[in-house]
CSV table of C-alpha atoms in Angstrom, one decimal:
chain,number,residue,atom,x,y,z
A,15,UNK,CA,5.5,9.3,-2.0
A,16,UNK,CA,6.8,6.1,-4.1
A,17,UNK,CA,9.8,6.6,-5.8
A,18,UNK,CA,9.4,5.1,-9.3
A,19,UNK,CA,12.9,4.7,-10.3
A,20,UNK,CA,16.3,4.4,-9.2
A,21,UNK,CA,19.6,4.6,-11.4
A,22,UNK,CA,21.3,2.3,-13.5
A,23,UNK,CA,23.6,2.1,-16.6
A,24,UNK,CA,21.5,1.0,-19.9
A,25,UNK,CA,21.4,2.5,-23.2
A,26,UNK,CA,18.1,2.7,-25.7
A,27,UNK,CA,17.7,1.5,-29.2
A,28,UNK,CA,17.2,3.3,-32.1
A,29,UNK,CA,13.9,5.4,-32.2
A,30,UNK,CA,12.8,3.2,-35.1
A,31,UNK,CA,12.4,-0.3,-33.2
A,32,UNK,CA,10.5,1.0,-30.4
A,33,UNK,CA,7.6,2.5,-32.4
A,34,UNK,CA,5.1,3.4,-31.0
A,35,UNK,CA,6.5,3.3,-28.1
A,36,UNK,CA,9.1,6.1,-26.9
A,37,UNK,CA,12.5,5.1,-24.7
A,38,UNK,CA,14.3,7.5,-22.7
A,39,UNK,CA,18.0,7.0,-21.0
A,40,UNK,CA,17.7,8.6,-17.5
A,41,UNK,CA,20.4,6.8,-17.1
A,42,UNK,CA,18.3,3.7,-17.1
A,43,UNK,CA,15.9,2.7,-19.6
A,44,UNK,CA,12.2,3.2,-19.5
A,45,UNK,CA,9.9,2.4,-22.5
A,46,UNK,CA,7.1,4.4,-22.5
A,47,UNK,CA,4.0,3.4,-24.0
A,48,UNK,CA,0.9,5.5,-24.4
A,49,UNK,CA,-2.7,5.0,-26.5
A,50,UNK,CA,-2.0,0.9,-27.2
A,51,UNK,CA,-5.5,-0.6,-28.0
A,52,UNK,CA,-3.4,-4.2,-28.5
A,53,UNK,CA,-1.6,-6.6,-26.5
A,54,UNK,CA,0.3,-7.9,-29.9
A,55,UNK,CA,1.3,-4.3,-30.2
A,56,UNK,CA,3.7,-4.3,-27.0
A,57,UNK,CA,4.8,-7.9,-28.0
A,58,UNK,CA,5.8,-7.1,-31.4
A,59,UNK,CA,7.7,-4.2,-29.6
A,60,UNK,CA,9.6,-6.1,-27.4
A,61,UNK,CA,10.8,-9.0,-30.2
A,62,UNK,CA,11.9,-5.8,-32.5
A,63,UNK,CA,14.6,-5.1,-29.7
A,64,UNK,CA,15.2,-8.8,-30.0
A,65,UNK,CA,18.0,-9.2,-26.9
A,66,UNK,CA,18.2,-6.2,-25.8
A,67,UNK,CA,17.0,-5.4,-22.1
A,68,UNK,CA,15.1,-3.0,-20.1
A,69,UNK,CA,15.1,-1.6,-16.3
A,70,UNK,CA,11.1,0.3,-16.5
A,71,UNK,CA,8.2,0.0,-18.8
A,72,UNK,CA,5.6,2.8,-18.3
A,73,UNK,CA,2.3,1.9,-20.4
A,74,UNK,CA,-0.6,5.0,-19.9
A,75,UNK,CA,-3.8,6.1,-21.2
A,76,UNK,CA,-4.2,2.6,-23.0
A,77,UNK,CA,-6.7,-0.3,-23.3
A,78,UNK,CA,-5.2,-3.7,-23.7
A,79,UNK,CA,-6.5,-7.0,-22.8
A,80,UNK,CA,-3.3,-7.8,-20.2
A,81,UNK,CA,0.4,-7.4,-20.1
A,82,UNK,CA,2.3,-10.4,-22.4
A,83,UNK,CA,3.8,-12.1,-19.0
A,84,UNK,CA,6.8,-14.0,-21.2
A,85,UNK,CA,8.0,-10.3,-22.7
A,86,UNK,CA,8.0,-8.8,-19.5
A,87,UNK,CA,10.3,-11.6,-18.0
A,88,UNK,CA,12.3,-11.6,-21.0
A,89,UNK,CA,12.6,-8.1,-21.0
A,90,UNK,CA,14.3,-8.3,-17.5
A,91,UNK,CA,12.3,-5.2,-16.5
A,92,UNK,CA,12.7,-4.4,-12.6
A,93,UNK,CA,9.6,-1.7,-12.6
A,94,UNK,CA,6.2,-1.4,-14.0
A,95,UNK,CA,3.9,1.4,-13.9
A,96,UNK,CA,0.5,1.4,-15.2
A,97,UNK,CA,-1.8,4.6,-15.8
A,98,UNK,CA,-5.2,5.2,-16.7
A,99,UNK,CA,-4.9,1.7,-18.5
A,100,UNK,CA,-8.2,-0.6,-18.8
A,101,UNK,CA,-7.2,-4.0,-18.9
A,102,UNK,CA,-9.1,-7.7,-18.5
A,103,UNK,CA,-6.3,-8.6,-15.9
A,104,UNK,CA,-2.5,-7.8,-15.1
A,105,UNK,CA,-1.0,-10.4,-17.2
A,106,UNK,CA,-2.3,-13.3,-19.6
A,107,UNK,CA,0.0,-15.6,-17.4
A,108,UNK,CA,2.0,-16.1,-14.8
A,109,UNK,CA,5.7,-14.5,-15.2
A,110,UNK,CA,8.7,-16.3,-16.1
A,111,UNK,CA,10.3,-17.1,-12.2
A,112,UNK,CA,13.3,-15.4,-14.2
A,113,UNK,CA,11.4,-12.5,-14.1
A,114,UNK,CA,13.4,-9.1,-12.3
A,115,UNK,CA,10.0,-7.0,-11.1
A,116,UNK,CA,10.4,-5.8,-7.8
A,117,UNK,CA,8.3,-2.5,-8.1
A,118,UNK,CA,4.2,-2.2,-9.5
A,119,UNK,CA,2.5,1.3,-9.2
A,120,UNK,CA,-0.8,1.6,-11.0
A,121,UNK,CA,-2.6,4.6,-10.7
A,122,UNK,CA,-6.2,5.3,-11.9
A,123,UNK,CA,-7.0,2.4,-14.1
A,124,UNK,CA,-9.4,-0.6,-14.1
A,125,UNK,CA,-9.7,-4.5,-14.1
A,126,UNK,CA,-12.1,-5.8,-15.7
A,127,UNK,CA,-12.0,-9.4,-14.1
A,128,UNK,CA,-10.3,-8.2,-11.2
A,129,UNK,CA,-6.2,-7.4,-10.8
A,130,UNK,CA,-5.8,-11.5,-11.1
A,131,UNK,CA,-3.5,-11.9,-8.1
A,132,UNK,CA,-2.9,-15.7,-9.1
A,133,UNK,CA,-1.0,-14.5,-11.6
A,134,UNK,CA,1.2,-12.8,-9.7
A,135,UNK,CA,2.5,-15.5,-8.0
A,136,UNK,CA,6.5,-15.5,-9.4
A,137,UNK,CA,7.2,-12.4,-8.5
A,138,UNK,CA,9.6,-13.2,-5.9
A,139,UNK,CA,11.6,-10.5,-6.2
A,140,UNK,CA,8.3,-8.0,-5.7
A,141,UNK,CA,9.3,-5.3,-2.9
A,142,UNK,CA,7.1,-2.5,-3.7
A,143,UNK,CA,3.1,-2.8,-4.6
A,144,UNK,CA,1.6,1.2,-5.2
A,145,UNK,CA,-1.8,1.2,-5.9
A,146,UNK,CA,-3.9,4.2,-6.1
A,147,UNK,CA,-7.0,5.3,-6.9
A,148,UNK,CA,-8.1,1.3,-8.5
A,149,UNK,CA,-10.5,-0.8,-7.6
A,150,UNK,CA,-9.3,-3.6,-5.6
A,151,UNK,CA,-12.4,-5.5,-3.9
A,152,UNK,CA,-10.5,-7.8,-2.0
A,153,UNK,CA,-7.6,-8.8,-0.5
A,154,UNK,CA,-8.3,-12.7,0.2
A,155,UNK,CA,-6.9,-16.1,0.0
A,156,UNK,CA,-5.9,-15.7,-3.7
A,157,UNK,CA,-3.6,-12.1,-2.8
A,158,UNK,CA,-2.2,-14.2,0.5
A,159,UNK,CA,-1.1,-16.9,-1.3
A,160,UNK,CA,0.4,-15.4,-4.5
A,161,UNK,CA,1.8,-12.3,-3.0
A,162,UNK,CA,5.8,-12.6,-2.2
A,163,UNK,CA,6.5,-12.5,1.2
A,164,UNK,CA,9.9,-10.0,-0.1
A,165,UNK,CA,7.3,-7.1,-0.2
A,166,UNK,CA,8.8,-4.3,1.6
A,167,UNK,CA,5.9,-1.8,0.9
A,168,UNK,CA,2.2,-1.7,0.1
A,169,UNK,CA,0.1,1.4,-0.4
A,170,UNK,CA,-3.3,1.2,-1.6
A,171,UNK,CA,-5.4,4.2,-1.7
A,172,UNK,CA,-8.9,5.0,-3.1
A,173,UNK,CA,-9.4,1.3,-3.5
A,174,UNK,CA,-12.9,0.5,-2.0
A,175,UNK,CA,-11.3,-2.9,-0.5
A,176,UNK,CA,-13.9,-4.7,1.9
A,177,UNK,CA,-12.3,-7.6,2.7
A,178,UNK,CA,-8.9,-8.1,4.5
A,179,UNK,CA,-8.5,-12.4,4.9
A,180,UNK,CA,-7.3,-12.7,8.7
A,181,UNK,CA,-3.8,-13.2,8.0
A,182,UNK,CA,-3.6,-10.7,5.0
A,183,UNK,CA,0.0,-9.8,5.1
A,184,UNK,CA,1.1,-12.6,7.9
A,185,UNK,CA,3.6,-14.1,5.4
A,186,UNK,CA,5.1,-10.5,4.6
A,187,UNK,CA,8.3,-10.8,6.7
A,188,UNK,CA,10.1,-7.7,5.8
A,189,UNK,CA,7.1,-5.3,5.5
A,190,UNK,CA,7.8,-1.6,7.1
A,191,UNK,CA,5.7,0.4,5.1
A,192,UNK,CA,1.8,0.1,5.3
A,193,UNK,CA,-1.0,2.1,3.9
A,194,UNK,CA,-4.3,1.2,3.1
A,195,UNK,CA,-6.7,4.6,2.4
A,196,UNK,CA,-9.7,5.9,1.6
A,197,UNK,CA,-11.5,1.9,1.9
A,198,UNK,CA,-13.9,0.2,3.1
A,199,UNK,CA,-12.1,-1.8,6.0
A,200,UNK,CA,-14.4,-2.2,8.9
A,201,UNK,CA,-12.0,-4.4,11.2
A,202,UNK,CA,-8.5,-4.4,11.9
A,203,UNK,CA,-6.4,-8.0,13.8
A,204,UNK,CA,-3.4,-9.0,14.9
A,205,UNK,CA,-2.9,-12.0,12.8
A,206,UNK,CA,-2.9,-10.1,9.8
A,207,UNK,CA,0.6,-8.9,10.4
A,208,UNK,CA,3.8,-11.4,11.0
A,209,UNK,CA,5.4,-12.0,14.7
A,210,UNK,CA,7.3,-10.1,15.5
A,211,UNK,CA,6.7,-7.2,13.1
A,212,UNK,CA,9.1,-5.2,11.1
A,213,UNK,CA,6.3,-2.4,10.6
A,214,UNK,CA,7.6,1.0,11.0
A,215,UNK,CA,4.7,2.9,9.3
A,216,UNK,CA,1.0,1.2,10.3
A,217,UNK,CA,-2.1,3.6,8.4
A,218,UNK,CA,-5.2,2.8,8.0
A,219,UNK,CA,-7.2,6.6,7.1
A,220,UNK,CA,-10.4,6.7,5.8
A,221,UNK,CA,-11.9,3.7,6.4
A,222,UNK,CA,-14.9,2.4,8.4
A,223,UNK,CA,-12.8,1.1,11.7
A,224,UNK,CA,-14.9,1.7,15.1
A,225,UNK,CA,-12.4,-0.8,17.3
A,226,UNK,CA,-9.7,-1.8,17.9
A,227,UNK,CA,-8.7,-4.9,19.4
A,228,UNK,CA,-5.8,-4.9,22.4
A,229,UNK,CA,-3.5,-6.7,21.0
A,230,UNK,CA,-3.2,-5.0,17.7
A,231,UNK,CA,-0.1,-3.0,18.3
A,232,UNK,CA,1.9,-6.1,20.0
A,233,UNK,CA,5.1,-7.3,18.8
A,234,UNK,CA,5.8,-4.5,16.7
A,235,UNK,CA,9.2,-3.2,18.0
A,236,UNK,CA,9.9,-0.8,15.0
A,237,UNK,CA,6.7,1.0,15.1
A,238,UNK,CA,7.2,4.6,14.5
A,239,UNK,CA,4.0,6.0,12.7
A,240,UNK,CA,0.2,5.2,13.1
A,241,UNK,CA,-2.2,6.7,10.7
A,242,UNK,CA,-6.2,5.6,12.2
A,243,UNK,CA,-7.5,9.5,11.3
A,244,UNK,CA,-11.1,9.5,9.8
A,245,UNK,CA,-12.5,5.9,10.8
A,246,UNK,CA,-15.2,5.7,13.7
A,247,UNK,CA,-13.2,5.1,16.6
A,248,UNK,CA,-14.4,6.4,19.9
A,249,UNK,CA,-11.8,5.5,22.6
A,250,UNK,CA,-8.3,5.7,22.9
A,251,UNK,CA,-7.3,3.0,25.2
A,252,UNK,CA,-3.8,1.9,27.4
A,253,UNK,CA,-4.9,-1.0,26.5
A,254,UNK,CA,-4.3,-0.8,23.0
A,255,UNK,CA,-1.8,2.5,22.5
A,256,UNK,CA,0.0,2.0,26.3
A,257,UNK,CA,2.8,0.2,25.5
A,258,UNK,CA,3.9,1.6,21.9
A,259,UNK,CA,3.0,5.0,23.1
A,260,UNK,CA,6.8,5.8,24.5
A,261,UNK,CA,8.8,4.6,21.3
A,262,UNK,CA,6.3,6.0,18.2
A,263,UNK,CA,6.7,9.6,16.5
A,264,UNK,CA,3.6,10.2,16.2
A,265,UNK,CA,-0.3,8.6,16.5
A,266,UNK,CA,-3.1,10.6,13.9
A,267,UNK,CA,-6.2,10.3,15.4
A,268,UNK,CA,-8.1,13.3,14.1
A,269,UNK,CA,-11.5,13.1,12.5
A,270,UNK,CA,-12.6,10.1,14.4
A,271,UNK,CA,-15.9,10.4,17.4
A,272,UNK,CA,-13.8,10.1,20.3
A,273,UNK,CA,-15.0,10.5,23.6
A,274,UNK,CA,-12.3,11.7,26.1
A,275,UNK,CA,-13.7,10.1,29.0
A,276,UNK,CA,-12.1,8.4,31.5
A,277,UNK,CA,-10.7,5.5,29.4
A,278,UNK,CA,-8.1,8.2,27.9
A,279,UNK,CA,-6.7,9.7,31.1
A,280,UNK,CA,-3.6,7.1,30.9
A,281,UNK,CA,-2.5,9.5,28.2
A,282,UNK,CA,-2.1,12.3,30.8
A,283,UNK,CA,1.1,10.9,32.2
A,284,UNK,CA,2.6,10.5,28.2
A,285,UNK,CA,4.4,13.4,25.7
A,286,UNK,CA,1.3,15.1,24.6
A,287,UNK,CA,3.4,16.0,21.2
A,288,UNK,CA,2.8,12.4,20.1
A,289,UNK,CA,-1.2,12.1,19.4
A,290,UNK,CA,-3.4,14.2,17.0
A,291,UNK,CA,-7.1,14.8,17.1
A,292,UNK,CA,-10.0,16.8,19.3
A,293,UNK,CA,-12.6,14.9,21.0
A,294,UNK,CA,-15.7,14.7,19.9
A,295,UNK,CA,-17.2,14.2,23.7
A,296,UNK,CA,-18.3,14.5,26.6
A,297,UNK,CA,-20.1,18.0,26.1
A,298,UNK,CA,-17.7,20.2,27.9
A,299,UNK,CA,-14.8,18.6,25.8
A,300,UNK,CA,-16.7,18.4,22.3
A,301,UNK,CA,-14.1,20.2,20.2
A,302,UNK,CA,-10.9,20.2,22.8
A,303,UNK,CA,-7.4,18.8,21.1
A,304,UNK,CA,-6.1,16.1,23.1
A,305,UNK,CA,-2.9,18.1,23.6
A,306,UNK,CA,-5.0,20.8,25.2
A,307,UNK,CA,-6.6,18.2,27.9
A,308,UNK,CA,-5.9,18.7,32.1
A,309,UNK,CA,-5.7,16.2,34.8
A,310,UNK,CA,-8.7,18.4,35.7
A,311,UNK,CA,-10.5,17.2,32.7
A,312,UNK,CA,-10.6,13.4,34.3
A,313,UNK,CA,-10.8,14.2,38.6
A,314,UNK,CA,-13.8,12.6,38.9
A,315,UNK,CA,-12.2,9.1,37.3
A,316,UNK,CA,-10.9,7.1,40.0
């Protein structure tokens, strides 16, 4: 669950200079906008409140062409949340490098030329990227080298992503926290994350994954969670899960094809607690939760 906002001391102007829009003191300002069919709308918004500025802005159920990048720097707003908006792109231009964001959610809305991650490029105070239930098609050269290396945590679910580029989220130092759901990913490397990694929380549910490579996991001395349930994965290997296996909470393999053969009796000897899932083979297993599996289950493995 993201947590939208977080508290500081501001003060709203009067009801009449905000129109259409609504603010609310929580304590911190938000401007809420909702049903804006023009950019100029927002703008002439923000210039009413001439120096005044904001911590949120909160724009919902609208159709605009983008966001005016210069009133959102000027604004000094830290947090931007977008729902059920149709837009061309994010923003008409780059931010001001003055600009405060460090948090985007956007929930349920849609991009008509794509979410135009060349313009987000001077967000270099970005920690937080939330985005669910949007189209994003690719994650590629132009998100690698726009996207701040301060971001702390990305979630994208219901995306239909196909494309990770190989070093995706290589120049993301500090990441911890790491979803991608409910896509299309097919393959999963190493070089996509930095070395060493400061991932605590590694999911990747819902997506097309049937391997793994051995490496994946290496150099990730924090790692606590790992999400792979409902991919296509068939084994479970020491060679991939063996040396994180001792120091993670907990490893969600359910709803993938895996075969309990031989190849997974490694995991005899380990905290059963830790991994999630049933096998899906041989016969005599089909069904069996891994926490429920014997040494007797792999005597005939040498």
């Amino acid at each position: 669950m993201v947590t939208f906002f977080r508290i500081i001391t501001a003060e709203c102007p009067p009801a009449t200079l905000i129109k259409p829009c609504d603010c609310v003191d929580m304590p911190f300002t938000l401007v809420e906008c909702g049903g804006i069919t023009d950019m100029q709308t927002l703008v002439s918004v923000f210039e009413r409140t001439a120096d005044r500025k904001f911590h949120s802005f909160a724009l919902h159920d609208s159709s605009v062409q983008y966001l005016p990048a210069s009133a959102i720097s000027a604004k000094r707003f830290e947090q931007i949340l977008l729902v059920n908006v149709t837009m061309t792109a994010m923003f008409d231009e780059r931010p001001d490098t003055s600009n405060n964001i460090s948090m985007i959610t956007i929930m349920t809305s849609k991009f008509l030329r794509g979410i135009g991650w060349e313009y987000w490029g001077n967000l270099k105070k970005l920690q937080t990227i939330s985005i669910h239930g949007t189209e994003v098609k690719s994650l590629g050269k132009s998100f690698v080298d726009n996207i701040s290396g301060t971001v702390q945590t990305f979630h994208l679910f219901d995306s239909r992503v196909r494309k990770l580029q190989y070093n995706a989220f290589s120049h993301m130092t500090g990441l911890y926290d790491l979803i991608v759901q409910n896509a299309e990913i097919k393959f999963l490397r190493r070089s996509l994350f930095t070395t060493p990694s400061k991932i605590r929380t590694f999911k990747f549910p819902d997506n097309q994954i049937d391997s793994l490579p051995d490496d994946l996991l290496t150099k990730m001395p924090v790692l606590e969670y790992i999400d792979l349930s409902g991919n296509k994965i068939t084994t479970i290997t020491q060679a991939v899960f063996g040396n994180v296996y001792n120091t993670i909470k907990e490893l969600n393999m359910e709803n993938n094809p895996v075969i309990c053969d031989c190849s997974l009796q490694w995991y005899m000897s380990r905290y059963r607690g830790t991994l999630k899932g049933n096998c899906a083979g041989p016969e005599d297993r089909k069904g069996k939760s891994f926490q429920s599996l014997t040494q007797s289950d792999f005597s005939y493995c040498t």
